[in-house]
């Protein structure tokens, strides 16, 4: 395989990645209020559930929402705990202190989990941003140098050329479709193809790190042109 040019969209054109998290947090808060109201409406006794069902959205929020949102949701649930089992309860609940302790632990665990997941999410976002920046830089370099690029999957034969590569031999890329390694082989002189294969084998056997070959190609107008062909293996199979 060899390097290929990849044009990527600007980061500024991407949608706000935090929007779904904010929407989920709002939905979770609404769900907590509805579940709390439903519990009051059904007049269930204080011990109907050791951990009230309105904590369920907090558990789900920990997986997708930022830590601050999870902390706010957990605080809302704790306030409802105090209201439902303390201030608004007509029956004295001896287990309320234990219930509150369990819910406090649940709140802390939810926030800690949200922080850990959020840290991983930020790291993936940072890595993606760096990768996009590197690809955009590589695309700018290739465009500025006006060079032809290719990528070859040796196992499948699938090959990708850029527009400049096609222009070198007098074509538009669309005119060469569908392309494969045969596209290269059909336009290089046979004796130079032998040399190219020898250099490729040296690269595949890891005798050299990069493939390099000066070859003659026959473009559309029939005039012989010299090209300097370079590449390197970017991925190896388990079998080498």
Short mmCIF file of C-alpha atoms in Angstrom, two decimals:
data_model
loop_
_atom_site.label_atom_id
_atom_site.label_comp_id
_atom_site.label_asym_id
_atom_site.label_seq_id
_atom_site.Cartn_x
_atom_site.Cartn_y
_atom_site.Cartn_z
CA UNK A 1 0.00 0.00 0.00
CA UNK A 2 1.06 3.60 -0.35
CA UNK A 3 -0.09 6.96 0.85
CA UNK A 4 -3.28 8.42 -0.53
CA UNK A 5 -4.76 11.88 -0.51
CA UNK A 6 -7.82 12.33 1.69
CA UNK A 7 -9.79 15.55 1.84
CA UNK A 8 -11.66 15.97 5.09
CA UNK A 9 -14.31 18.50 6.15
CA UNK A 10 -13.39 21.43 8.35
CA UNK A 11 -13.85 20.85 12.04
CA UNK A 12 -15.90 24.01 12.25
CA UNK A 13 -18.45 22.52 9.88
CA UNK A 14 -19.25 19.65 12.23
CA UNK A 15 -22.39 19.70 14.41
CA UNK A 16 -22.05 20.38 18.11
CA UNK A 17 -21.15 16.96 19.64
CA UNK A 18 -22.51 18.07 23.03
CA UNK A 19 -26.01 18.72 21.69
CA UNK A 20 -27.26 15.10 22.07
CA UNK A 21 -25.88 14.98 25.64
CA UNK A 22 -27.67 18.20 26.57
CA UNK A 23 -30.89 16.93 25.02
CA UNK A 24 -30.59 13.64 26.92
CA UNK A 25 -29.95 15.47 30.20
CA UNK A 26 -33.08 17.57 29.73
CA UNK A 27 -35.07 14.46 28.88
CA UNK A 28 -33.69 12.67 31.94
CA UNK A 29 -34.69 15.58 34.19
CA UNK A 30 -38.22 15.50 32.77
CA UNK A 31 -38.36 11.73 33.31
CA UNK A 32 -37.23 12.14 36.93
CA UNK A 33 -39.97 14.68 37.61
CA UNK A 34 -42.61 12.48 35.95
CA UNK A 35 -41.54 9.37 37.88
CA UNK A 36 -41.47 11.33 41.13
CA UNK A 37 -44.93 12.74 40.49
CA UNK A 38 -46.22 9.29 39.57
CA UNK A 39 -44.89 7.91 42.85
CA UNK A 40 -46.72 10.60 44.80
CA UNK A 41 -49.90 10.12 42.81
CA UNK A 42 -50.05 6.39 43.49
CA UNK A 43 -49.55 7.04 47.22
CA UNK A 44 -47.10 4.14 47.56
CA UNK A 45 -45.70 3.55 51.04
CA UNK A 46 -42.19 4.83 51.80
CA UNK A 47 -40.64 1.37 51.58
CA UNK A 48 -42.15 0.53 48.16
CA UNK A 49 -38.68 0.66 46.61
CA UNK A 50 -35.34 0.84 48.38
CA UNK A 51 -33.98 2.91 45.46
CA UNK A 52 -36.79 4.99 43.88
CA UNK A 53 -37.38 4.48 40.15
CA UNK A 54 -36.69 8.13 39.41
CA UNK A 55 -32.99 7.27 39.87
CA UNK A 56 -33.08 5.19 36.69
CA UNK A 57 -32.51 8.18 34.35
CA UNK A 58 -29.44 9.12 36.41
CA UNK A 59 -27.91 5.70 35.78
CA UNK A 60 -28.47 6.05 32.03
CA UNK A 61 -27.28 9.67 32.07
CA UNK A 62 -23.95 8.59 33.56
CA UNK A 63 -23.20 6.74 30.32
CA UNK A 64 -23.85 9.62 27.92
CA UNK A 65 -24.09 12.96 29.72
CA UNK A 66 -21.28 15.23 31.02
CA UNK A 67 -20.43 14.89 34.74
CA UNK A 68 -21.99 18.27 35.60
CA UNK A 69 -25.33 17.23 34.10
CA UNK A 70 -25.22 13.94 35.99
CA UNK A 71 -24.43 15.78 39.23
CA UNK A 72 -27.42 18.10 38.73
CA UNK A 73 -29.72 15.15 38.01
CA UNK A 74 -28.43 13.27 41.06
CA UNK A 75 -28.96 16.37 43.20
CA UNK A 76 -32.53 16.60 41.92
CA UNK A 77 -33.14 12.98 42.90
CA UNK A 78 -31.66 13.51 46.36
CA UNK A 79 -33.94 16.52 46.84
CA UNK A 80 -36.91 14.34 45.87
CA UNK A 81 -35.69 11.69 48.33
CA UNK A 82 -35.82 14.23 51.13
CA UNK A 83 -39.23 15.43 50.01
CA UNK A 84 -40.87 12.04 49.42
CA UNK A 85 -39.45 10.08 52.31
CA UNK A 86 -38.83 12.87 54.77
CA UNK A 87 -40.85 16.06 54.46
CA UNK A 88 -43.89 14.74 52.57
CA UNK A 89 -44.07 11.28 54.08
CA UNK A 90 -47.01 10.70 56.44
CA UNK A 91 -45.50 7.44 57.65
CA UNK A 92 -42.31 7.46 59.66
CA UNK A 93 -39.73 5.48 57.71
CA UNK A 94 -37.07 4.01 59.97
CA UNK A 95 -35.04 2.95 56.94
CA UNK A 96 -34.87 6.44 55.47
CA UNK A 97 -31.31 7.19 56.72
CA UNK A 98 -30.06 3.98 55.12
CA UNK A 99 -32.03 4.73 51.97
CA UNK A 100 -30.47 8.19 51.81
CA UNK A 101 -26.98 6.75 52.30
CA UNK A 102 -27.52 4.28 49.44
CA UNK A 103 -28.77 7.05 47.19
CA UNK A 104 -25.79 9.24 48.11
CA UNK A 105 -23.43 6.41 47.17
CA UNK A 106 -25.37 5.93 43.93
CA UNK A 107 -25.04 9.64 43.16
CA UNK A 108 -21.29 9.64 43.78
CA UNK A 109 -20.77 6.51 41.67
CA UNK A 110 -22.86 7.97 38.84
CA UNK A 111 -20.80 11.18 38.79
CA UNK A 112 -17.49 9.28 38.95
CA UNK A 113 -18.59 6.99 36.12
CA UNK A 114 -19.68 10.00 34.08
CA UNK A 115 -16.29 11.65 34.64
CA UNK A 116 -14.43 8.54 33.51
CA UNK A 117 -16.59 8.08 30.42
CA UNK A 118 -16.38 11.78 29.61
CA UNK A 119 -12.57 11.68 29.88
CA UNK A 120 -12.43 8.82 27.39
CA UNK A 121 -14.85 10.63 25.10
CA UNK A 122 -12.68 13.76 25.19
CA UNK A 123 -9.56 11.75 24.47
CA UNK A 124 -11.19 10.11 21.45
CA UNK A 125 -12.34 13.52 20.25
CA UNK A 126 -8.83 14.93 20.65
CA UNK A 127 -7.30 11.99 18.77
CA UNK A 128 -9.87 12.38 15.99
CA UNK A 129 -9.14 16.09 15.75
CA UNK A 130 -5.40 15.41 15.46
CA UNK A 131 -6.01 12.77 12.78
CA UNK A 132 -8.26 15.08 10.77
CA UNK A 133 -5.67 17.85 11.03
CA UNK A 134 -2.90 15.53 9.83
CA UNK A 135 -4.99 14.29 6.93
CA UNK A 136 -5.92 17.82 5.93
CA UNK A 137 -2.26 18.83 6.10
CA UNK A 138 -1.25 15.84 3.97
CA UNK A 139 -3.96 16.67 1.44
CA UNK A 140 -2.74 20.28 1.26
CA UNK A 141 0.85 19.11 0.74
CA UNK A 142 -0.18 16.72 -2.03
CA UNK A 143 -2.32 19.36 -3.72
CA UNK A 144 0.49 21.90 -3.47
CA UNK A 145 3.06 19.54 -4.96
CA UNK A 146 0.65 18.45 -7.69
CA UNK A 147 1.70 14.81 -7.54
CA UNK A 148 -0.15 11.64 -8.39
CA UNK A 149 -0.95 9.30 -5.50
CA UNK A 150 -2.04 5.69 -5.31
CA UNK A 151 -3.07 3.14 -2.72
CA UNK A 152 -3.03 -0.59 -3.37
CA UNK A 153 -4.55 -3.41 -1.34
CA UNK A 154 -2.28 -6.28 -2.31
CA UNK A 155 -4.70 -8.96 -1.11
CA UNK A 156 -7.78 -7.76 -2.97
CA UNK A 157 -6.17 -5.87 -5.83
CA UNK A 158 -8.29 -2.81 -5.05
CA UNK A 159 -6.46 0.37 -6.03
CA UNK A 160 -7.16 4.05 -5.51
CA UNK A 161 -5.64 6.77 -7.69
CA UNK A 162 -6.08 10.50 -7.43
CA UNK A 163 -6.97 12.84 -10.28
CA UNK A 164 -3.37 13.98 -10.84
CA UNK A 165 -2.23 10.38 -11.35
CA UNK A 166 -4.78 10.02 -14.14
CA UNK A 167 -3.75 13.34 -15.68
CA UNK A 168 -0.13 12.21 -15.86
CA UNK A 169 -1.12 9.62 -18.45
CA UNK A 170 -3.56 11.94 -20.20
CA UNK A 171 -6.89 10.88 -18.72
CA UNK A 172 -9.50 12.07 -16.32
CA UNK A 173 -9.91 9.73 -13.40
CA UNK A 174 -13.52 9.01 -14.36
CA UNK A 175 -12.33 7.72 -17.72
CA UNK A 176 -10.18 5.06 -16.05
CA UNK A 177 -12.94 3.66 -13.88
CA UNK A 178 -13.12 0.99 -12.63
CA UNK A 179 -9.48 1.12 -11.56
CA UNK A 180 -7.33 -1.69 -10.20
CA UNK A 181 -3.67 -2.62 -10.17
CA UNK A 182 -4.20 -3.60 -13.81
CA UNK A 183 -4.63 0.12 -14.59
CA UNK A 184 -1.00 0.65 -13.66
CA UNK A 185 0.21 -2.52 -15.37
CA UNK A 186 -1.57 -1.64 -18.62
CA UNK A 187 0.24 1.70 -18.93
CA UNK A 188 3.79 0.86 -17.85
CA UNK A 189 6.28 -0.64 -20.30
CA UNK A 190 6.67 -4.43 -19.80
CA UNK A 191 10.42 -4.33 -19.10
CA UNK A 192 9.93 -1.62 -16.47
CA UNK A 193 7.05 -3.58 -14.98
CA UNK A 194 9.51 -6.40 -14.28
CA UNK A 195 11.78 -3.94 -12.47
CA UNK A 196 8.81 -2.55 -10.54
CA UNK A 197 7.79 -6.04 -9.40
CA UNK A 198 11.34 -6.76 -8.24
CA UNK A 199 11.38 -3.61 -6.14
CA UNK A 200 7.96 -4.41 -4.72
CA UNK A 201 9.10 -7.88 -3.67
CA UNK A 202 12.07 -6.36 -1.87
CA UNK A 203 9.68 -4.11 -0.01
CA UNK A 204 7.26 -6.95 0.77
CA UNK A 205 10.11 -9.10 2.10
CA UNK A 206 11.17 -6.15 4.28
CA UNK A 207 14.58 -5.86 2.71
CA UNK A 208 13.84 -2.16 2.27
CA UNK A 209 11.40 0.15 4.00
CA UNK A 210 10.18 1.93 0.88
CA UNK A 211 9.47 0.99 -2.69
CA UNK A 212 11.04 3.17 -5.38
CA UNK A 213 11.19 2.65 -9.10
CA UNK A 214 11.79 4.81 -12.16
CA UNK A 215 9.53 3.52 -14.90
CA UNK A 216 8.36 4.49 -18.35
CA UNK A 217 4.68 4.85 -18.99
CA UNK A 218 2.73 5.19 -22.20
CA UNK A 219 0.05 7.89 -21.86
CA UNK A 220 -2.93 8.44 -24.12
CA UNK A 221 -0.98 10.42 -26.74
CA UNK A 222 1.51 7.56 -27.18
CA UNK A 223 4.59 9.53 -26.07
CA UNK A 224 6.76 7.74 -23.54
CA UNK A 225 7.13 9.53 -20.19
CA UNK A 226 9.32 8.76 -17.21
CA UNK A 227 7.77 8.61 -13.73
CA UNK A 228 9.31 8.14 -10.32
CA UNK A 229 7.12 5.70 -8.43
CA UNK A 230 7.40 5.58 -4.65
CA UNK A 231 5.48 3.94 -1.86
CA UNK A 232 5.64 2.05 1.41
CA UNK A 233 3.64 -0.59 3.22
CA UNK A 234 1.28 1.04 5.70
CA UNK A 235 -0.38 -2.10 7.03
CA UNK A 236 0.69 -5.73 7.30
CA UNK A 237 -1.49 -8.80 7.62
CA UNK A 238 -0.88 -11.29 10.43
CA UNK A 239 0.85 -13.52 7.89
CA UNK A 240 3.19 -10.68 6.94
#
